């Protein structure tokens, strides 16, 4: 219930003038490289941008704390950002995701799952390739990084010992999008 309250507070008091904004779609190409997917739909009005999406990825070994495991994450989430220069440039925001983590110990194929909500602070930079006079309609690129907190971060018990997720994660990525 606390998470729902936080999400509702993210969106309270922010104008959603549909006639004055722009719809956007974007993907995370890195997710596709690592046997996953990513699709997000967004809406921007003024300096505020809102986004909802779905994602999955098989974590690369260099990104996990123990390369004896294969980890697959998937889920859906929402984001709210404030863009300092209205359409492009630096932004800061909040995100909340509901995800499912599947962890497999590769030597024995033993697998465990965990589902839950995480919250994050994010920042990045929007490179808009469209023309200013056309309100930057067209392609854009967004490198960003999030500091993600998992309130109920588990320690999964395997037959050979525990796997600890940790409560905090730094998540860097790049999104490629199109503004209508």
XYZ file of C-alpha atoms in Angstrom:
180
model
C 0.000 0.000 0.000
C 2.910 2.369 0.716
C 4.206 1.838 -2.821
C 0.816 2.772 -4.294
C 0.839 5.946 -2.195
C 4.333 6.865 -3.451
C 3.305 6.267 -7.072
C 0.154 8.388 -6.699
C 2.180 11.195 -5.120
C 4.548 11.117 -8.105
C 1.683 12.087 -10.387
C -0.375 14.402 -8.177
C -0.543 18.075 -9.062
C 1.120 17.688 -12.474
C -0.898 18.995 -15.412
C -1.708 16.583 -18.218
C -2.813 18.886 -21.013
C -3.183 16.292 -23.771
C -3.479 18.867 -26.552
C -0.144 20.454 -25.619
C 2.042 17.377 -25.251
C 3.754 14.698 -27.275
C 3.459 10.930 -27.327
C 6.659 8.904 -27.552
C 7.687 5.256 -27.893
C 11.081 3.839 -27.031
C 13.069 0.646 -26.653
C 16.223 -0.379 -24.834
C 18.498 -1.945 -27.489
C 20.720 -3.432 -24.771
C 17.816 -5.621 -23.607
C 17.519 -7.113 -27.108
C 21.278 -7.770 -27.230
C 20.999 -9.779 -23.997
C 18.085 -12.037 -25.038
C 15.321 -9.768 -23.793
C 12.923 -7.082 -24.873
C 11.895 -3.561 -23.960
C 8.969 -1.406 -25.004
C 7.907 1.874 -23.400
C 5.227 4.442 -24.212
C 5.564 7.967 -22.916
C 3.807 11.290 -22.832
C 5.473 14.658 -22.305
C 3.731 17.888 -21.354
C 5.799 20.953 -20.509
C 8.866 19.912 -18.548
C 7.257 16.668 -17.309
C 7.439 13.275 -19.002
C 5.613 10.108 -17.963
C 6.448 6.622 -19.180
C 5.077 3.098 -18.755
C 6.768 0.037 -20.122
C 7.592 -3.632 -20.047
C 11.019 -5.259 -20.133
C 13.057 -8.435 -19.764
C 16.771 -9.187 -19.929
C 19.191 -12.005 -19.204
C 21.843 -10.269 -17.128
C 25.350 -10.446 -18.612
C 27.925 -12.144 -16.360
C 29.880 -8.910 -15.870
C 26.771 -7.284 -14.357
C 26.020 -9.946 -11.734
C 27.737 -10.426 -8.391
C 28.466 -14.116 -9.083
C 28.967 -15.466 -12.618
C 28.026 -19.012 -11.544
C 24.397 -17.915 -11.872
C 22.183 -16.979 -14.813
C 19.739 -14.228 -13.900
C 16.700 -13.265 -15.956
C 14.734 -10.161 -14.979
C 11.381 -9.129 -16.385
C 8.489 -6.919 -15.447
C 6.786 -3.612 -16.005
C 7.198 -0.147 -14.593
C 6.392 3.534 -14.605
C 8.623 6.591 -14.660
C 8.110 10.320 -14.103
C 10.826 12.757 -15.193
C 11.477 16.483 -15.038
C 13.372 17.735 -18.117
C 15.204 20.979 -17.387
C 15.128 22.336 -20.970
C 11.564 21.162 -21.660
C 12.212 18.702 -24.501
C 15.886 17.822 -24.515
C 18.908 17.784 -22.296
C 19.389 16.814 -18.681
C 16.544 15.252 -16.695
C 15.909 13.767 -13.258
C 13.122 11.427 -12.286
C 11.548 8.678 -10.242
C 10.705 5.143 -11.250
C 8.884 2.165 -9.815
C 8.920 -1.338 -11.257
C 7.278 -4.644 -10.477
C 9.636 -7.372 -11.524
C 10.239 -11.086 -11.474
C 13.784 -12.394 -11.060
C 14.645 -15.952 -12.093
C 18.000 -17.098 -10.736
C 19.598 -20.356 -11.901
C 22.732 -21.939 -10.451
C 24.405 -23.073 -13.675
C 26.305 -26.108 -12.287
C 23.153 -27.897 -11.088
C 20.376 -26.088 -13.035
C 18.663 -25.433 -9.678
C 16.456 -22.342 -10.028
C 14.624 -19.946 -7.718
C 12.320 -16.986 -8.358
C 11.518 -13.751 -6.582
C 8.952 -11.085 -7.422
C 8.576 -7.645 -5.942
C 8.551 -3.886 -6.281
C 11.565 -1.625 -6.511
C 11.902 2.150 -6.450
C 14.514 4.312 -8.084
C 15.977 7.727 -8.705
C 17.201 8.322 -12.234
C 19.001 10.877 -14.321
C 20.044 11.087 -17.933
C 20.276 13.213 -21.043
C 17.868 13.393 -24.000
C 19.485 13.879 -27.424
C 16.687 14.945 -29.797
C 17.397 14.529 -33.514
C 14.244 16.266 -34.753
C 14.160 19.961 -35.589
C 13.253 22.538 -32.934
C 10.664 24.186 -35.203
C 8.924 20.800 -35.488
C 9.003 20.390 -31.683
C 11.751 17.768 -31.974
C 9.463 15.186 -33.573
C 11.438 12.176 -34.723
C 14.218 10.004 -33.316
C 15.925 10.557 -29.985
C 18.573 8.851 -27.850
C 18.544 8.746 -24.031
C 21.488 7.437 -22.018
C 20.464 7.241 -18.359
C 21.362 5.686 -15.034
C 19.177 4.771 -12.059
C 19.894 4.057 -8.426
C 17.343 1.349 -7.615
C 16.242 0.238 -4.153
C 14.510 -3.091 -3.537
C 12.755 -2.900 -0.141
C 12.293 -6.665 0.242
C 15.557 -7.787 -1.335
C 15.791 -11.535 -0.764
C 18.542 -13.974 -0.055
C 17.629 -17.030 -2.117
C 18.594 -20.366 -0.557
C 20.132 -22.877 -2.962
C 21.289 -26.390 -2.037
C 24.953 -25.278 -2.246
C 24.388 -21.996 -0.342
C 22.702 -18.575 -0.523
C 22.469 -16.030 -3.327
C 22.032 -12.458 -2.035
C 20.560 -9.828 -4.356
C 21.448 -6.821 -2.244
C 19.078 -3.908 -1.690
C 20.748 -1.349 -3.988
C 21.576 -1.525 -7.686
C 23.100 0.985 -10.100
C 21.426 0.440 -13.476
C 22.902 2.167 -16.572
C 21.316 1.870 -20.013
C 20.437 3.656 -23.257
C 16.993 4.045 -24.808
C 16.222 4.795 -28.447
C 12.888 6.457 -29.105
C 10.578 8.259 -31.477
C 8.525 11.371 -30.656
C 5.228 11.973 -32.472
